[in-house]
CSV table of C-alpha atoms and ligand atoms in Angstrom, one decimal:
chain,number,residue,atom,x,y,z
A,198,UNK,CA,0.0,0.0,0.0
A,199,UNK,CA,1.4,3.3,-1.0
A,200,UNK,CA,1.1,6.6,0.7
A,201,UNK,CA,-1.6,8.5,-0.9
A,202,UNK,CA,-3.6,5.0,0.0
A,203,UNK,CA,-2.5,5.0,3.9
A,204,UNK,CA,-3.3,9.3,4.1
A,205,UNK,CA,-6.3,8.3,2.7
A,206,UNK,CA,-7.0,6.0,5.5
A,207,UNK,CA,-5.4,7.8,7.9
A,208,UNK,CA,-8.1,10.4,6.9
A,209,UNK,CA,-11.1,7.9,6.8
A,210,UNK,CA,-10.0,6.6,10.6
A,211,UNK,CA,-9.8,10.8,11.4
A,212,UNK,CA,-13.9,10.7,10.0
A,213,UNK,CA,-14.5,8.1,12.3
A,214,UNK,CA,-13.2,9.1,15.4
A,215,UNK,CA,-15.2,12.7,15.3
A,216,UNK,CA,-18.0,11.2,14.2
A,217,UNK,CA,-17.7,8.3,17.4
A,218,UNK,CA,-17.3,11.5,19.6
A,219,UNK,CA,-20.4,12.8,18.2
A,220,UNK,CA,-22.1,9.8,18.7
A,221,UNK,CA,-20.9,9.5,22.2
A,222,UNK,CA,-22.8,13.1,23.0
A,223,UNK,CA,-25.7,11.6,21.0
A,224,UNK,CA,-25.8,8.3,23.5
A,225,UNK,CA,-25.7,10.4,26.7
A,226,UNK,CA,-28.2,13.6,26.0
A,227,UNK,CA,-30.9,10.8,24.5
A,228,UNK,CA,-30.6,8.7,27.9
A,229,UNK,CA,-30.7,12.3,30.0
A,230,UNK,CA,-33.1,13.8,27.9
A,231,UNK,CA,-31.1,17.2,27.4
A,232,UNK,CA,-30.9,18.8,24.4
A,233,UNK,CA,-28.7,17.7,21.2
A,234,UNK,CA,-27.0,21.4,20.8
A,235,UNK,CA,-25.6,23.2,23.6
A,236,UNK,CA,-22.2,23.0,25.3
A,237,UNK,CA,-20.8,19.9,26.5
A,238,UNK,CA,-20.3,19.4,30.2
A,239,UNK,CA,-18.0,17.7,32.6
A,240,UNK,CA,-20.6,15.2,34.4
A,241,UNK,CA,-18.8,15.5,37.1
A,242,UNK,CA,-18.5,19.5,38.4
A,243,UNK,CA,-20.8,20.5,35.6
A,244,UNK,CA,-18.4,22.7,33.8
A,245,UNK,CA,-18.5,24.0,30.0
A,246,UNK,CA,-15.7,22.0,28.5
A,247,UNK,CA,-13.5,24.5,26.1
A,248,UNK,CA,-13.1,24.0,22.5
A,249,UNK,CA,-9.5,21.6,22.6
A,250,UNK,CA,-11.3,19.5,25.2
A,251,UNK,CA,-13.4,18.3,22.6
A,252,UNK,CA,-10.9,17.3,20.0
A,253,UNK,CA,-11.2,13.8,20.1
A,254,UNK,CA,-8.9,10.9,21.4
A,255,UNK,CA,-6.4,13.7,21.4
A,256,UNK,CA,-7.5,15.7,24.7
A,257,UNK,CA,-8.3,12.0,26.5
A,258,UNK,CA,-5.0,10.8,26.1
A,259,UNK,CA,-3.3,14.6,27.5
A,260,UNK,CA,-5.9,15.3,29.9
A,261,UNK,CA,-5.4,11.4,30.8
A,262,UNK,CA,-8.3,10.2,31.3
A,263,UNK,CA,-9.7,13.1,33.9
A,264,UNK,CA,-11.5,16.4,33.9
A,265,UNK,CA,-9.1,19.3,33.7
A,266,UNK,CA,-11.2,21.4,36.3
A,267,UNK,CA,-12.1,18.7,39.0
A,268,UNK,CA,-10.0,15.4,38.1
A,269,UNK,CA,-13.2,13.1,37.6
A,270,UNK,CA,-12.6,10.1,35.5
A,271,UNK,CA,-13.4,10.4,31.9
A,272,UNK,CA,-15.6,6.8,31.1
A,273,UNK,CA,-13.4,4.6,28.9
A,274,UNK,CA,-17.0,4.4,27.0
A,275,UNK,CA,-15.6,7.6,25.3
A,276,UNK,CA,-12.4,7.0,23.4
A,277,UNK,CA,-13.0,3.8,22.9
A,278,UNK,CA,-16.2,4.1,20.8
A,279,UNK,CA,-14.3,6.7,18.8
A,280,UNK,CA,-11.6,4.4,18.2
A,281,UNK,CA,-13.5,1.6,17.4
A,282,UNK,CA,-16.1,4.4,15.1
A,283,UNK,CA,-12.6,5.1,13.4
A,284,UNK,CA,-11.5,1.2,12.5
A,285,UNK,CA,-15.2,0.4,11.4
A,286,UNK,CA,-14.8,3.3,8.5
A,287,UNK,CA,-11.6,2.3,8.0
A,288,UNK,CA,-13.3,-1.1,6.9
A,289,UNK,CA,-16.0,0.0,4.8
A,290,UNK,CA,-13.6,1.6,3.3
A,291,UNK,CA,-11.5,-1.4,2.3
A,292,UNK,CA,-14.1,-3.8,2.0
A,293,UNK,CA,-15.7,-1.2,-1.0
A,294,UNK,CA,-11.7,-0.7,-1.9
A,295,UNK,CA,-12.8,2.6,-2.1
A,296,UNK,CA,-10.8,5.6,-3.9
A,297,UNK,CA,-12.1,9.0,-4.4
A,298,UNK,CA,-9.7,9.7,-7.7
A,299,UNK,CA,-11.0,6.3,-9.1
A,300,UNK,CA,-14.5,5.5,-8.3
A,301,UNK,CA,-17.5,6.8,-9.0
A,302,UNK,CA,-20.5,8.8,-7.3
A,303,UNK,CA,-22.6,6.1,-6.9
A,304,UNK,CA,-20.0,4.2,-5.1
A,305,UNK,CA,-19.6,7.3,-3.0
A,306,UNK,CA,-22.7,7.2,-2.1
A,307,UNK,CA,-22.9,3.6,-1.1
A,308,UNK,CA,-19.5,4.4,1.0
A,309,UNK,CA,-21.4,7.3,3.3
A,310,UNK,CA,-24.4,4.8,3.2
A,311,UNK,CA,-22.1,1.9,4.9
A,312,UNK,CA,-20.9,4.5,7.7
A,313,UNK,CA,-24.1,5.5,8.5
A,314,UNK,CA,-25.3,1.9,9.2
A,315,UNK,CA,-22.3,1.0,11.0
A,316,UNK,CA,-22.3,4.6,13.2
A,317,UNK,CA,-25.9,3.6,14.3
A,318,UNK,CA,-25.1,-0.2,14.3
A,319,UNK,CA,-22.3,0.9,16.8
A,320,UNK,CA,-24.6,3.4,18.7
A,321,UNK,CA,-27.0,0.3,19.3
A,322,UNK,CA,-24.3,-1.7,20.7
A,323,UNK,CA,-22.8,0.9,23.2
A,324,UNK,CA,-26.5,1.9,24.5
A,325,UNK,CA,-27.9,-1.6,24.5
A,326,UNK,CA,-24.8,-2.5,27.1
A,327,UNK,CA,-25.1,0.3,28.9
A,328,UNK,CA,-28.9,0.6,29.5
A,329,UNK,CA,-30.3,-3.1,28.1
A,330,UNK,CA,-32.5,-1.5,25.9
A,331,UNK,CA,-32.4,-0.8,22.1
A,332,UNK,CA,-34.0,3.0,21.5
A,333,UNK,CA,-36.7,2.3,18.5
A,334,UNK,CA,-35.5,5.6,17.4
A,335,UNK,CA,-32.5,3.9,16.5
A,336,UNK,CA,-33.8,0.9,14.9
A,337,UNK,CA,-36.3,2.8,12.6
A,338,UNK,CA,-33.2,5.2,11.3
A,339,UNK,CA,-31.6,2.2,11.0
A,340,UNK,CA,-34.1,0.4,8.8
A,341,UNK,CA,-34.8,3.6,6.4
A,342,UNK,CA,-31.5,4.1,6.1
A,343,UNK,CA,-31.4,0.4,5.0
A,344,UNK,CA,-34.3,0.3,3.1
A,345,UNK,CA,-33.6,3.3,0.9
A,346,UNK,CA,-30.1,1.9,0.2
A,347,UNK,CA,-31.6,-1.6,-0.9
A,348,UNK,CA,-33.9,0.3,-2.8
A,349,UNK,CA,-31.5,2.5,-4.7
A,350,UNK,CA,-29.4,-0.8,-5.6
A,351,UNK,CA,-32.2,-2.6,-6.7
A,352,UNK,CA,-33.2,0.7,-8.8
A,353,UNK,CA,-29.2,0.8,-10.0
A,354,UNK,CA,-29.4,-3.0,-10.7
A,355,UNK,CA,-32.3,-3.0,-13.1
A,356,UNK,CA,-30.6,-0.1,-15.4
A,357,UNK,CA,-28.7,-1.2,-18.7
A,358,UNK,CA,-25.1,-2.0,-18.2
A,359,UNK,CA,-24.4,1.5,-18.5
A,360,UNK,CA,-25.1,1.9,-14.7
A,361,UNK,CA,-23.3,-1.7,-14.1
A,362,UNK,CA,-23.5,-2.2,-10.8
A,363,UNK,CA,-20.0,-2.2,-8.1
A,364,UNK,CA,-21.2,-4.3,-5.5
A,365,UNK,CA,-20.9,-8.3,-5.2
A,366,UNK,CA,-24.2,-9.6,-5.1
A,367,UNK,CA,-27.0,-8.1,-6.7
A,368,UNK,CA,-30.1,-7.4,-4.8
A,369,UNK,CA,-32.8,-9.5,-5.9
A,370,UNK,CA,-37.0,-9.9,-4.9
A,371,UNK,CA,-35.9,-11.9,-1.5
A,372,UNK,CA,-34.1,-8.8,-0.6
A,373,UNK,CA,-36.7,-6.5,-0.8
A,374,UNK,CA,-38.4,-8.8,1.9
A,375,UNK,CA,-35.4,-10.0,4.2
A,376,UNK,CA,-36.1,-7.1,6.9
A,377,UNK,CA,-39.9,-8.5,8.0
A,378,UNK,CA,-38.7,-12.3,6.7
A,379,UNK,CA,-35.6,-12.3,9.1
A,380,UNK,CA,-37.3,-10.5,11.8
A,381,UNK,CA,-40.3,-12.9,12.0
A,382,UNK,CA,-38.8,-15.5,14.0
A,383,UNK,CA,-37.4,-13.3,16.8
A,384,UNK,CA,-40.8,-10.8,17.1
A,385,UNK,CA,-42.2,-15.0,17.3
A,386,UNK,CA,-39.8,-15.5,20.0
A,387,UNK,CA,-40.7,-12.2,22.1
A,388,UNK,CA,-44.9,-13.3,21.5
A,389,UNK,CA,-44.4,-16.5,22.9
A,390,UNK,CA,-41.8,-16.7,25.3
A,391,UNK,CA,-44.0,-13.5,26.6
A,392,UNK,CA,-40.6,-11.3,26.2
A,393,UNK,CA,-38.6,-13.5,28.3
A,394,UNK,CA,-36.3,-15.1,25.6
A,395,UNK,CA,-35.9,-11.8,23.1
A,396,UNK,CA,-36.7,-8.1,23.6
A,397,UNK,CA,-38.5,-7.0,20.8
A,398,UNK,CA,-36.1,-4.2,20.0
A,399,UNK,CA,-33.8,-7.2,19.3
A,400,UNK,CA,-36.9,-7.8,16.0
A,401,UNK,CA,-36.7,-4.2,14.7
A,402,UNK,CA,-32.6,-4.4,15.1
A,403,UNK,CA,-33.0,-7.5,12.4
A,404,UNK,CA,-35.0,-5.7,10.5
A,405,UNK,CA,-32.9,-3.0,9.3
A,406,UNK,CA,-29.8,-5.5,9.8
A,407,UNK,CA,-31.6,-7.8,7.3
A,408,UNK,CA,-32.5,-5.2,4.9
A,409,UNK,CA,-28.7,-3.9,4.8
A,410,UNK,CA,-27.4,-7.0,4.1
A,411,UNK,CA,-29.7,-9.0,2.1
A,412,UNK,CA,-31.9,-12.5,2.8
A,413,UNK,CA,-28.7,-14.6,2.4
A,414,UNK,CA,-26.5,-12.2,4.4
A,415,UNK,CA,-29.1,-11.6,7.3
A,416,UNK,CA,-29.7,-15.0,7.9
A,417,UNK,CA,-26.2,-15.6,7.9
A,418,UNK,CA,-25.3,-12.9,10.4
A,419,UNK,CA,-28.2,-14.1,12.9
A,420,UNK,CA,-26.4,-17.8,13.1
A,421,UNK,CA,-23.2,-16.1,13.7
A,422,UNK,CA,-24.9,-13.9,16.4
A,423,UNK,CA,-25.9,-17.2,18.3
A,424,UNK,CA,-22.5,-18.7,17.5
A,425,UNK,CA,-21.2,-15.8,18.8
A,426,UNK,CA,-23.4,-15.6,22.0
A,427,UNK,CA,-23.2,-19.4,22.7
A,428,UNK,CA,-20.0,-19.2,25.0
A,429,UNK,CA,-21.1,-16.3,26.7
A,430,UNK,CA,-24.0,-17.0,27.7
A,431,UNK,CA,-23.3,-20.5,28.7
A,432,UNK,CA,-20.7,-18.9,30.9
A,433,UNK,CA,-23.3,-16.7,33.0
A,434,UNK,CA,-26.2,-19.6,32.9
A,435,UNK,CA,-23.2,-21.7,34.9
A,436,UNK,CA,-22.2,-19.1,37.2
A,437,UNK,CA,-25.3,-16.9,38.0
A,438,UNK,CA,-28.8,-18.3,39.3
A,439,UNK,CA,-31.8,-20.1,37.8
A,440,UNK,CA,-33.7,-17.2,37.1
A,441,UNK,CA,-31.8,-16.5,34.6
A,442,UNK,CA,-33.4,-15.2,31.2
A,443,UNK,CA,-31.5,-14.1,28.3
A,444,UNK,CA,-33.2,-11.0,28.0
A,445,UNK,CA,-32.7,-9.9,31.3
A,446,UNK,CA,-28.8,-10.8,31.9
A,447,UNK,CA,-27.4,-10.3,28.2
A,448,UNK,CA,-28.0,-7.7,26.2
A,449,UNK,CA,-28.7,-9.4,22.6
A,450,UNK,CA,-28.1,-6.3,20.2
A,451,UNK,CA,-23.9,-6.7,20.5
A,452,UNK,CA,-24.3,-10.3,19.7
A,453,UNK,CA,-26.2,-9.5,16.9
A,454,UNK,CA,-24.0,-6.2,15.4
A,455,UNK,CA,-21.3,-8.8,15.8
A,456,UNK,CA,-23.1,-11.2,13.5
A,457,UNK,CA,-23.1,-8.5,10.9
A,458,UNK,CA,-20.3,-7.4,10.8
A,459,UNK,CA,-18.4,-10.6,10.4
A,460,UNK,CA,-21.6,-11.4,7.3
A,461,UNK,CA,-20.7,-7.9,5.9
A,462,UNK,CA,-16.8,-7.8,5.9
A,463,UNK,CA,-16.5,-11.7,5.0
A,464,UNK,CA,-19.6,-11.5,2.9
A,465,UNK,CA,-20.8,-14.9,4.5
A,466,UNK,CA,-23.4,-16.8,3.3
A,467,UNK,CA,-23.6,-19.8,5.5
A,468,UNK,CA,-26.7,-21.5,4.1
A,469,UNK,CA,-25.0,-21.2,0.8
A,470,UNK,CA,-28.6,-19.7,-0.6
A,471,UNK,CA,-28.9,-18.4,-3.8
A,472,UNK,CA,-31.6,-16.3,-5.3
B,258,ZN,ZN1,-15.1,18.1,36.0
């Protein structure tokens, strides 16, 4: 990899990171109810943090960890999601092997399109760990967002070859229905384990995970979410008591972003289904 391609990344991971520290703001002022604009605070004293205690990663790692004014620890919650925010573009970008001097609009398009899934897809994550509870406000942007996508490739794909498409598999009927088709079995699982075995946020999350990735993809990515969760959760039904539920002592949504991302980078399509 040359140079211009490693500034170029170095650039993407730069997106990331400001965007995670946006979405850390975004996290805390929907659980507290405050308003999206407006200054930041310390959480601690209450203070209006100045401009260069914003920058990202960067003030963390000088201020170490702690508020300037009154010392209070920083939550590692903060770099890390812009960290991780900053590798996840950084993949998108290679997985489209995407180039501004080479590609074209559309692809462009698809490129912001993949970061705006995976910035919610991560937001999910961090406030279904921290609160055990998925914000419908989330899932719903996350299914428009998916839906409109689907619906633009499928538009693309049915052009003459003029419009060829860039991506690897072509959307196709199935596709159109994977979000409600994927989602039926857990919003099932919610109705008749009355909420004790799924949450039905964990439904609408498949829903616009399903509609991102396509029927082959979506499915794929739920197996790997309960592949994934298996150990876990074995773990905690050995060590903690019988009243044990997965709903109540694991959050599902992680398992489940996990899933996707390993069906999204890897392209995995486990049943080997072909429409
Ligand atoms: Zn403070």
């Amino acid at each position: 990899m040359d140079g211009y391609h490693l500034v170029l990344l170095a650039l993407t991971f730069v997106l990331g990171v400001s965007i995670g520290s946006f979405v850390n703001v975004l996290i805390f002022r929907l659980r507290s109810g405050s308003r999206l604009t407006g200054r930041s605070k310390c959480m601690s004293c209450g203070r209006t943090l100045t401009p260069w205690m914003l920058i990202p990663l960067f003030s963390f790692c000088y201020q170490r960890g702690k508020c300037a004014y009154c010392g209070a620890r920083i939550a590692l919650q903060y770099p890390l999601v812009e960290i991780i925010l900053g590798m996840l573009y950084v993949v998108i970008a290679l997985v489209h092997g995407y180039d501004p001097l080479q590609t074209s609009v559309s692809q462009t398009f698809f490129v912001l399109g993949d970061m705006v899934i995976w910035t919610t897809l991560l937001a999910v994550t961090v406030y279904d760990l921290r609160h055990k509870i998925i914000p419908d406000s989330f899932s719903l942007f996350l299914a428009a967002t998916a839906g409109m996508l689907l619906l633009v490739k499928w538009k693309l794909g049915i052009l003459p070859t003029a419009y060829l498409p860039f991506w690897e598999t072509m959307p196709s009927w199935i596709d159109l229905l994977a979000g409600p088709l994927v989602a039926a079995p857990f919003a099932l699982l919610w109705f008749f384990s009355g909420g004790r075995a799924m949450g039905l946020g964990d439904a609408k999350l498949v829903w616009g995970i399903a509609w991102f990735l396509g029927f082959a993809e979506g499915i794929s990515s739920v197996i790997l979410a309960f592949w994934v969760a298996f150990f876990p959760s074995l773990m905690l039904l050995l060590l903690r008591s019988k009243h044990f539920t997965m709903k109540s002592e694991i959050p599902f949504a992680p398992f489940l972003v996990a899933g996707a991302f390993l069906a999204y980078v890897f392209q995995i399509n486990i049943l080997n289904w072909t429409f």
